[in-house]
Coordinates of C-alpha atoms in Angstrom, one line a residue:
M30 CA -14.1 6.8 -19.8
S31 CA -13.3 3.1 -19.9
L32 CA -14.3 0.3 -17.5
T33 CA -11.5 -2.2 -16.7
V34 CA -12.6 -5.7 -15.7
L35 CA -9.8 -7.8 -14.1
S36 CA -10.0 -11.5 -13.0
D37 CA -8.0 -12.9 -10.2
D38 CA -5.6 -14.4 -12.7
D39 CA -5.2 -10.9 -14.3
I40 CA -4.4 -9.3 -11.0
R41 CA -2.0 -12.0 -10.0
N42 CA -0.1 -11.8 -13.3
I43 CA 0.2 -8.0 -12.9
L44 CA 1.5 -8.2 -9.3
E45 CA 3.9 -11.1 -10.0
S46 CA 5.6 -9.1 -12.8
L47 CA 6.1 -5.9 -10.9
T48 CA 9.4 -4.1 -11.4
S49 CA 11.2 -2.6 -8.5
S50 CA 10.1 0.9 -9.5
E51 CA 6.5 -0.2 -9.9
T52 CA 6.6 -1.8 -6.4
E53 CA 8.0 1.4 -4.9
D54 CA 5.2 3.4 -6.7
L55 CA 2.6 1.2 -5.1
A56 CA 4.2 1.4 -1.7
D57 CA 4.4 5.2 -2.0
S58 CA 0.7 5.4 -2.9
M59 CA -0.2 3.3 0.1
R60 CA 2.0 5.4 2.4
S61 CA 0.4 8.6 1.2
A62 CA -3.1 7.2 1.8
L63 CA -2.3 6.0 5.3
R64 CA -0.7 9.4 6.1
E65 CA -3.8 11.2 4.9
Y66 CA -6.0 8.8 7.0
S67 CA -3.9 9.5 10.1
T68 CA -3.8 13.3 9.7
G69 CA -7.5 13.3 10.5
T70 CA -8.4 14.8 7.1
Q71 CA -10.8 11.9 6.3
N72 CA -13.8 14.3 6.4
I73 CA -16.5 13.6 3.9
D74 CA -17.4 17.3 3.7
A75 CA -13.9 18.2 2.6
G76 CA -14.0 15.4 0.0
L77 CA -10.6 14.1 1.0
V78 CA -10.4 10.7 2.7
H79 CA -13.4 9.0 4.3
Q80 CA -13.8 5.5 5.7
P81 CA -17.5 4.9 6.5
D82 CA -18.8 2.1 8.5
R83 CA -19.3 -1.3 6.8
T84 CA -22.7 -2.8 6.3
I85 CA -23.3 -6.4 7.1
V86 CA -26.2 -8.5 5.7
H87 CA -26.8 -12.1 6.8
S88 CA -28.9 -14.8 5.2
E89 CA -30.3 -17.5 7.6
A90 CA -31.2 -19.6 4.7
T91 CA -27.7 -19.9 3.3
N92 CA -25.7 -18.9 6.4
A93 CA -23.9 -16.4 4.1
T94 CA -22.7 -13.1 5.5
T95 CA -22.1 -10.3 3.0
L96 CA -20.0 -7.3 3.9
F97 CA -20.2 -4.0 2.0
M98 CA -17.2 -1.8 2.6
P99 CA -17.0 1.7 1.1
S100 CA -14.2 4.2 1.0
I101 CA -13.4 7.5 -0.7
N102 CA -10.4 9.7 -1.4
A103 CA -9.5 12.5 -3.8
D104 CA -9.0 10.0 -6.7
G105 CA -12.5 8.5 -6.4
H106 CA -14.4 6.0 -4.3
A107 CA -14.8 2.2 -4.1
V108 CA -17.0 -0.5 -2.6
K109 CA -15.7 -3.9 -1.7
V110 CA -18.3 -6.6 -1.4
V111 CA -17.2 -9.9 0.2
T112 CA -19.4 -13.0 1.0
L113 CA -18.3 -15.7 3.5
S114 CA -19.8 -18.2 5.9
G115 CA -21.6 -16.9 8.9
G116 CA -21.1 -18.2 12.4
N117 CA -24.2 -20.4 12.7
A118 CA -23.8 -23.0 10.0
A119 CA -26.1 -26.0 10.3
P120 CA -24.5 -29.5 10.7
G121 CA -23.3 -30.7 7.3
Q122 CA -23.8 -27.3 5.7
P123 CA -20.8 -26.6 3.5
A124 CA -18.6 -23.6 4.4
L125 CA -18.4 -20.7 2.0
K126 CA -15.0 -19.6 1.0
P127 CA -14.6 -15.8 1.1
T128 CA -15.3 -14.4 -2.3
G129 CA -15.9 -10.9 -3.6
S130 CA -15.0 -8.0 -5.7
V131 CA -13.9 -4.3 -5.6
T132 CA -15.8 -1.8 -7.7
V133 CA -13.8 1.4 -8.3
F134 CA -15.4 4.7 -9.3
S135 CA -14.2 8.1 -10.5
P136 CA -14.7 11.2 -8.3
Q137 CA -17.8 11.9 -10.5
G138 CA -19.2 8.4 -9.9
T139 CA -18.5 6.7 -13.2
P140 CA -17.4 3.1 -12.7
T141 CA -13.8 2.7 -13.8
G142 CA -12.9 -0.8 -12.6
F143 CA -14.4 -4.2 -11.5
L144 CA -11.7 -6.3 -9.8
H145 CA -11.7 -9.7 -8.2
A146 CA -10.9 -9.3 -4.5
K147 CA -9.0 -12.4 -3.7
T148 CA -5.4 -11.6 -4.5
L149 CA -6.0 -7.9 -4.3
T150 CA -6.9 -8.2 -0.7
A151 CA -3.9 -10.3 0.2
F152 CA -1.5 -8.0 -1.7
R153 CA -2.8 -4.7 -0.3
T154 CA -2.6 -6.0 3.3
A155 CA 1.0 -7.1 2.7
L156 CA 1.8 -3.7 1.0
A157 CA 0.8 -1.8 4.2
S158 CA 2.9 -4.1 6.4
S159 CA 5.9 -3.5 4.1
C160 CA 5.9 0.2 5.2
L161 CA 7.5 -1.1 8.4
L162 CA 9.6 -3.8 6.8
T163 CA 11.6 -1.4 4.7
K164 CA 12.9 0.3 7.8
R165 CA 14.2 -2.8 9.5
Q166 CA 18.0 -3.2 9.9
H167 CA 17.9 -7.0 10.0
V168 CA 15.6 -9.1 7.7
K169 CA 17.8 -12.2 7.3
T170 CA 15.3 -14.7 8.7
L171 CA 11.5 -14.6 8.1
T172 CA 9.2 -16.9 10.0
V173 CA 5.6 -17.0 8.8
F174 CA 2.6 -18.7 10.4
G175 CA 0.1 -19.8 7.7
S176 CA 0.5 -20.8 4.1
G177 CA -2.4 -19.1 2.4
L178 CA -2.4 -16.0 0.1
Q179 CA -1.7 -13.6 3.0
A180 CA 1.3 -15.6 4.0
Y181 CA 2.6 -15.9 0.5
W182 CA 2.2 -12.1 -0.4
H183 CA 3.8 -11.0 2.9
V184 CA 6.9 -13.1 2.1
R185 CA 6.7 -12.3 -1.6
L186 CA 6.7 -8.5 -1.0
A187 CA 9.6 -8.9 1.5
L188 CA 11.5 -10.6 -1.3
M189 CA 10.6 -7.9 -3.8
L190 CA 11.7 -5.1 -1.5
R191 CA 14.5 -6.6 0.6
G192 CA 15.3 -9.8 -1.3
D193 CA 19.1 -9.3 -1.2
K194 CA 19.0 -9.4 2.6
V195 CA 16.6 -12.4 3.1
K196 CA 18.5 -15.6 3.5
Q197 CA 16.0 -18.0 5.2
V198 CA 12.2 -18.3 5.1
Y199 CA 10.4 -20.7 7.6
V200 CA 6.8 -21.5 7.0
I201 CA 4.9 -23.0 9.9
N202 CA 1.4 -24.4 9.3
R203 CA -0.9 -25.8 11.9
Q204 CA -1.9 -28.7 9.6
F205 CA -0.8 -30.3 6.4
S206 CA -3.0 -28.8 3.7
D207 CA -3.0 -28.1 0.0
S208 CA -1.7 -24.6 0.6
A209 CA 1.1 -25.9 2.8
R210 CA 2.1 -28.3 0.0
T211 CA 2.0 -25.7 -2.7
I212 CA 3.3 -22.5 -1.1
L213 CA 7.0 -23.4 -1.8
Q214 CA 6.1 -24.2 -5.4
K215 CA 4.8 -20.7 -5.8
F216 CA 8.2 -19.2 -4.7
Y217 CA 10.2 -21.6 -6.9
A218 CA 7.8 -20.8 -9.8
V219 CA 9.1 -17.2 -9.8
P220 CA 11.4 -17.0 -12.8
M221 CA 15.1 -17.3 -11.9
A222 CA 15.8 -14.0 -13.7
T223 CA 13.3 -12.3 -11.4
R224 CA 14.8 -14.0 -8.3
E225 CA 18.3 -12.9 -9.3
R226 CA 17.2 -9.3 -10.0
E227 CA 15.5 -9.1 -6.6
G228 CA 18.5 -10.7 -4.9
W229 CA 17.0 -13.9 -3.4
A230 CA 18.1 -16.6 -5.9
D231 CA 19.9 -18.4 -3.0
T232 CA 17.3 -17.9 -0.3
R233 CA 16.3 -21.1 1.5
F234 CA 12.7 -22.1 2.2
S235 CA 11.2 -24.7 4.4
V236 CA 7.7 -25.7 5.5
M237 CA 6.8 -27.4 8.8
T238 CA 3.5 -28.8 10.1
P239 CA 2.7 -30.6 13.4
S240 CA 3.1 -34.0 11.8
Y241 CA 6.9 -33.4 11.9
G242 CA 8.4 -35.2 14.9
E243 CA 10.3 -32.2 16.3
Y244 CA 7.6 -29.6 15.6
E245 CA 7.6 -28.0 19.1
R246 CA 11.4 -27.7 19.3
L247 CA 11.7 -26.4 15.8
T248 CA 8.9 -23.9 16.2
K249 CA 10.7 -22.4 19.2
E250 CA 13.9 -22.4 17.2
Y251 CA 12.4 -20.7 14.1
I252 CA 10.6 -18.0 16.2
R253 CA 13.8 -17.2 18.1
A254 CA 15.8 -17.1 14.9
A255 CA 13.3 -14.8 13.2
D256 CA 14.1 -11.1 12.5
V257 CA 10.5 -10.8 11.2
I258 CA 7.5 -12.9 12.2
Y259 CA 4.3 -12.9 10.1
C260 CA 1.1 -14.2 11.7
C261 CA -1.3 -14.9 8.9
T262 CA -3.9 -17.4 10.3
P263 CA -7.5 -17.0 11.4
S264 CA -6.6 -18.3 14.8
H265 CA -8.7 -18.2 18.0
E266 CA -5.8 -18.8 20.3
P267 CA -2.1 -17.6 20.4
L268 CA 0.1 -19.2 17.8
F269 CA 3.1 -19.8 20.2
D270 CA 4.2 -19.9 23.8
P271 CA 4.9 -16.4 25.0
A272 CA 7.9 -17.5 26.9
I273 CA 9.7 -18.0 23.6
L274 CA 10.0 -14.3 23.2
T275 CA 9.5 -12.9 26.7
N276 CA 12.3 -14.8 28.6
T277 CA 15.9 -13.7 28.7
N278 CA 16.9 -15.6 25.6
G279 CA 13.9 -14.4 23.7
R280 CA 14.7 -10.8 24.4
R281 CA 18.2 -10.9 23.1
K282 CA 17.2 -9.2 19.8
G283 CA 14.4 -7.1 18.6
R284 CA 11.9 -8.3 16.0
L285 CA 9.1 -7.0 13.8
I286 CA 5.9 -9.0 14.4
V287 CA 3.1 -8.6 11.9
A288 CA -0.3 -9.9 12.8
I289 CA -3.0 -9.8 10.2
G290 CA -4.9 -13.1 10.4
S291 CA -7.2 -12.5 13.3
Y292 CA -9.9 -9.9 12.6
K293 CA -12.7 -10.5 15.3
P294 CA -12.7 -9.8 19.0
E295 CA -12.7 -13.5 19.8
M296 CA -9.7 -14.2 17.6
R297 CA -6.0 -13.8 18.4
E298 CA -2.6 -14.8 17.1
I299 CA -0.1 -13.0 19.4
P300 CA 0.2 -14.0 23.1
R301 CA -1.0 -11.4 25.5
E302 CA 2.3 -11.4 27.3
V303 CA 4.2 -10.4 24.2
L304 CA 1.9 -7.3 23.8
E305 CA 2.3 -6.4 27.5
Q306 CA 6.0 -6.6 27.2
A307 CA 5.9 -4.2 24.2
I308 CA 4.3 -1.5 26.4
R309 CA 6.4 -2.2 29.4
G310 CA 9.3 0.1 28.5
T311 CA 9.3 2.6 31.2
H312 CA 9.5 2.4 35.0
G313 CA 7.3 4.6 37.2
T314 CA 9.9 7.3 37.2
G315 CA 9.9 7.5 33.4
H316 CA 13.4 6.1 33.3
I317 CA 14.1 4.2 30.0
H318 CA 15.6 0.9 30.9
L319 CA 17.6 -1.1 28.3
H320 CA 18.8 -4.6 29.0
K321 CA 22.5 -5.1 28.2
H322 CA 21.6 -7.2 25.2
A323 CA 18.1 -6.2 24.3
T324 CA 15.7 -3.3 24.1
E325 CA 13.0 -3.6 26.8
G326 CA 9.5 -2.6 25.7
G327 CA 8.7 -1.8 22.1
V328 CA 6.1 -0.1 19.8
I329 CA 2.6 -1.3 19.0
V330 CA 1.5 0.0 15.6
V331 CA -2.0 -0.4 14.1
D332 CA -3.5 0.5 10.7
T333 CA -6.5 2.0 12.4
L334 CA -7.0 2.8 16.1
D335 CA -10.7 2.6 15.9
G336 CA -10.7 -0.7 14.1
A337 CA -8.1 -2.2 16.5
M338 CA -10.1 -1.2 19.5
K339 CA -13.2 -2.9 18.2
E340 CA -11.9 -5.9 16.1
A341 CA -8.4 -6.9 17.1
G342 CA -8.8 -9.7 19.7
E343 CA -5.2 -9.5 20.9
I344 CA -5.5 -5.7 21.6
I345 CA -8.9 -6.1 23.3
E346 CA -7.8 -9.1 25.5
A347 CA -4.6 -7.4 26.6
G348 CA -6.5 -4.2 27.5
I349 CA -4.2 -2.1 25.3
Q350 CA -5.5 1.5 25.2
P351 CA -5.4 4.0 22.3
N352 CA -2.8 6.0 24.1
Q353 CA -0.5 3.0 24.0
M354 CA -0.6 2.5 20.2
V355 CA 0.3 4.5 17.2
E356 CA -1.2 4.4 13.7
L357 CA 1.0 3.4 10.8
G358 CA 0.1 6.6 9.0
E359 CA 1.5 8.6 11.9
L360 CA 4.9 7.0 11.4
V361 CA 4.6 7.8 7.7
M362 CA 4.0 11.4 8.6
I363 CA 7.6 11.5 10.0
R364 CA 9.0 10.2 6.8
K365 CA 7.0 12.6 4.7
A366 CA 8.2 15.5 6.8
A367 CA 11.8 14.5 6.1
E368 CA 11.2 14.2 2.4
E369 CA 9.8 17.7 2.2
D370 CA 12.9 19.1 3.9
D371 CA 15.6 19.8 1.3
S372 CA 18.3 19.3 4.0
S373 CA 17.0 15.8 4.7
I374 CA 17.1 14.5 1.1
A375 CA 20.4 12.7 1.5
S376 CA 19.3 11.1 4.8
V377 CA 16.2 9.5 3.3
S378 CA 17.7 8.2 0.1
S379 CA 17.7 4.7 1.5
P380 CA 14.5 3.3 3.0
V381 CA 16.5 1.5 5.6
S382 CA 18.3 4.7 6.7
T383 CA 15.0 6.5 7.3
L384 CA 14.6 7.3 11.0
S385 CA 18.0 5.8 11.6
S386 CA 19.7 8.8 13.2
T387 CA 18.9 11.0 16.1
A388 CA 19.5 14.2 14.1
D389 CA 17.1 13.0 11.3
I390 CA 14.2 12.1 13.6
S391 CA 14.7 15.2 15.8
S392 CA 14.3 17.4 12.7
D393 CA 11.3 15.4 11.4
L394 CA 9.4 15.4 14.7
D395 CA 9.9 19.1 15.0
K396 CA 7.8 19.6 11.9
L397 CA 4.8 17.6 13.1
D398 CA 1.9 19.6 14.4
I399 CA 0.7 17.1 17.0
T400 CA -1.4 19.8 18.7
S401 CA -3.6 20.4 15.7
S402 CA -7.2 19.5 16.5
G403 CA -7.6 18.1 13.0
S404 CA -4.7 15.6 13.4
A405 CA -5.0 12.0 14.5
M406 CA -1.8 12.7 16.3
S407 CA -3.7 15.0 18.7
S408 CA -6.3 12.3 19.3
V409 CA -3.5 9.9 20.3
Y410 CA -1.2 12.1 22.2
G411 CA -3.7 14.7 23.4
R412 CA -3.5 18.4 22.4
N413 CA -0.6 18.8 24.9
S414 CA 1.5 15.6 25.2
N415 CA 2.6 16.7 28.6
E416 CA -0.9 17.0 30.1
T417 CA -3.2 14.3 31.2
G418 CA -6.9 14.2 30.2
S419 CA -6.5 16.6 27.3
T420 CA -9.2 16.9 24.8
S421 CA -8.8 14.8 21.7
N422 CA -10.3 14.8 18.3
M423 CA -11.6 11.3 17.3
D424 CA -14.3 12.7 15.0
R425 CA -13.1 10.5 12.2
G426 CA -15.0 7.9 10.2
S427 CA -13.2 4.6 10.9
S428 CA -12.4 1.3 10.8
G429 CA -11.2 -2.1 10.1
E430 CA -12.1 -3.7 6.8
G431 CA -14.7 -0.9 6.9
G432 CA -15.6 -1.5 10.6
G433 CA -17.6 0.8 12.7
G434 CA -17.3 4.5 13.6
N435 CA -15.6 5.9 16.7
A436 CA -14.9 3.3 19.3
G437 CA -17.0 3.9 22.4
G438 CA -15.6 6.6 24.7
L439 CA -12.6 7.5 22.5
G440 CA -14.0 10.8 21.4
S441 CA -14.0 12.6 24.7
S442 CA -10.5 12.5 26.1
S443 CA -7.2 11.0 25.6
P444 CA -4.9 10.4 28.6
K445 CA -1.2 11.0 28.4
R446 CA 0.5 8.1 26.7
S447 CA 2.0 5.8 29.3
S448 CA 3.9 3.6 26.8
S449 CA 7.6 3.8 26.3
F450 CA 6.9 5.0 22.7
T451 CA 4.9 8.0 23.9
S452 CA 7.4 8.9 26.5
L453 CA 10.2 8.9 23.9
F454 CA 8.1 10.7 21.3
S455 CA 7.2 13.5 23.8
K456 CA 10.8 13.8 24.9
Q457 CA 12.1 14.0 21.4
H458 CA 9.5 16.5 20.3
K459 CA 10.0 18.6 23.4
R460 CA 13.8 18.5 23.0
T461 CA 13.7 19.8 19.4
S462 CA 11.0 22.4 19.8
S463 CA 13.4 25.1 20.8
Q464 CA 14.3 27.9 18.4
G465 CA 18.0 27.1 18.5
S466 CA 20.1 26.8 15.4
N467 CA 20.7 23.5 13.6
K468 CA 24.2 23.5 15.1
Q469 CA 22.8 23.9 18.5
Q470 CA 20.3 21.2 17.9
Q471 CA 23.0 18.8 16.7
Q472 CA 25.1 19.6 19.8
Q473 CA 22.0 18.9 22.0
S474 CA 21.5 15.6 20.2
Q475 CA 25.1 14.6 20.9
N476 CA 24.6 15.4 24.6
N477 CA 21.4 13.3 24.9
P478 CA 21.1 9.5 25.1
P479 CA 20.7 7.6 21.8
D480 CA 17.4 8.0 20.1
H481 CA 15.4 4.9 21.2
L482 CA 12.5 5.5 18.9
A483 CA 14.7 5.2 15.9
R484 CA 16.4 2.2 17.4
W485 CA 13.1 0.4 18.0
L486 CA 11.8 1.1 14.5
T487 CA 14.9 -0.2 12.8
S488 CA 16.1 -3.0 15.1
G489 CA 13.9 -3.1 18.2
N490 CA 10.5 -4.7 19.1
V491 CA 7.8 -3.5 16.8
I492 CA 4.3 -5.2 16.7
Y493 CA 2.0 -4.3 13.9
K494 CA -1.6 -5.3 14.1
S495 CA -3.8 -4.8 11.0
V496 CA -7.5 -5.4 10.7
G497 CA -7.7 -3.8 7.3
L498 CA -9.1 -0.6 5.7
G499 CA -11.3 -0.3 2.7
L500 CA -9.1 2.7 1.8
M501 CA -6.4 0.2 1.1
D502 CA -8.5 -1.5 -1.6
L503 CA -9.3 1.8 -3.2
V504 CA -5.7 2.8 -3.4
V505 CA -4.3 -0.5 -4.7
G506 CA -7.3 -1.0 -7.0
N507 CA -6.7 2.3 -8.8
E508 CA -3.0 1.4 -9.2
I509 CA -3.7 -2.0 -10.6
I510 CA -6.2 -0.5 -13.1
R511 CA -3.5 1.9 -14.2
L512 CA -0.9 -1.0 -14.6
A513 CA -3.5 -3.2 -16.4
K514 CA -4.0 -0.5 -19.0
E515 CA -0.2 0.1 -19.4
K516 CA 0.4 -3.7 -19.8
G517 CA -2.7 -4.5 -21.9
V518 CA -4.1 -6.9 -19.3
G519 CA -7.8 -7.6 -18.7
H520 CA -10.8 -6.3 -20.5
H521 CA -11.3 -2.6 -21.2
I522 CA -14.8 -1.4 -22.1
E523 CA -14.5 2.0 -23.8
N524 CA -16.9 4.9 -23.3
F525 CA -18.5 3.2 -20.3
S526 CA -20.5 6.1 -18.8

């Protein structure tokens, strides 16, 4: 067995040259891993998917904090090691830029890869976010906060996957920096042949910082215009005035908001009011209210419930509960169910059309066993989605970037979801659980109101909060090693065992 050693330049060159099919293969691998994570099969005894706690070591002498983040799946295991500045730097002590590596092992423990973590981390985070992007009906305007690698790769993957639909990219940076100056150069450095193949040769880009005279006015304009908002900054306060999105004008269209920059309880990017609006989709009677021009409420999606409850500052501050969120892997489960049904093949041929019709989602939800004690779906909805206080199964290793085990108190019971998403999910599942024929189900779908869950996922308000999973590094690391061997990139040490 060989050991593949890849520098950051090697990894960047591989990822920048991805073909459409290679990008889709990577996305499929990520979706499969997230689905496995959210089915609750991450049991170390079964040898499937496991996300242990991360270990943190801090040096008072250097103020360096080192994080050790392991993960395992059926293809092997990996350990990501990252060193960065701690929180108690002495005056004048230089800050440490995050640096690290990912070591990948075979299922038998033989090292198979040693990869620089910088670009890999940014790419794998954006790849997970793209699972929601591919379903969006409108992606004409992208607004991104930040100009670092995370910002770049979120936009770059959007262009790879939906480039023919993206017409304008606004970059908003809180200060003028080297990254703000060079981020546009990175996009224009992409060969014209690649831009034409991906469909964004005529896409317009702009960068704005507070030094610009009309910063406040244009920030409001760019946020309102956005179909997708990427928040990619390590901010300790919300990035924008909540009224921009919560007042009447702000609610005239749905948006996908992706927040990946804040990763500690004291950090936050999205205003609390925007999160609260997302879970305010039902009245006390359970009546779903839709504004004439906009969908009230929305869906809050996270990569890991346990990690979000412990590390996502926005979620913690707003008091969002586990029963008001859904894991990204749970949504992937719906798509997977559709792909396994021969009768649904035509309906899922386009990623944008997935979950786009009432009949499709009704069929998919009917296949999900949300009552299984081994499913994360049961831990979120409870064993019976129509009963309060039902027993849940949160006996899952967890967490953000390898963060800690079960969040306190989550393993005992899970109340009935009070969010609009839960109400709709329960109604859809209940409505299609009858034993009627397909014709009867289709007739029933026609007699019911439009499917609001599908509407939200494709064109409504969707907030995705990611704190990261070591499992993402393992999955993408293995795929990059495979591509490196195919393309002859990096150093390959044969018979390394």
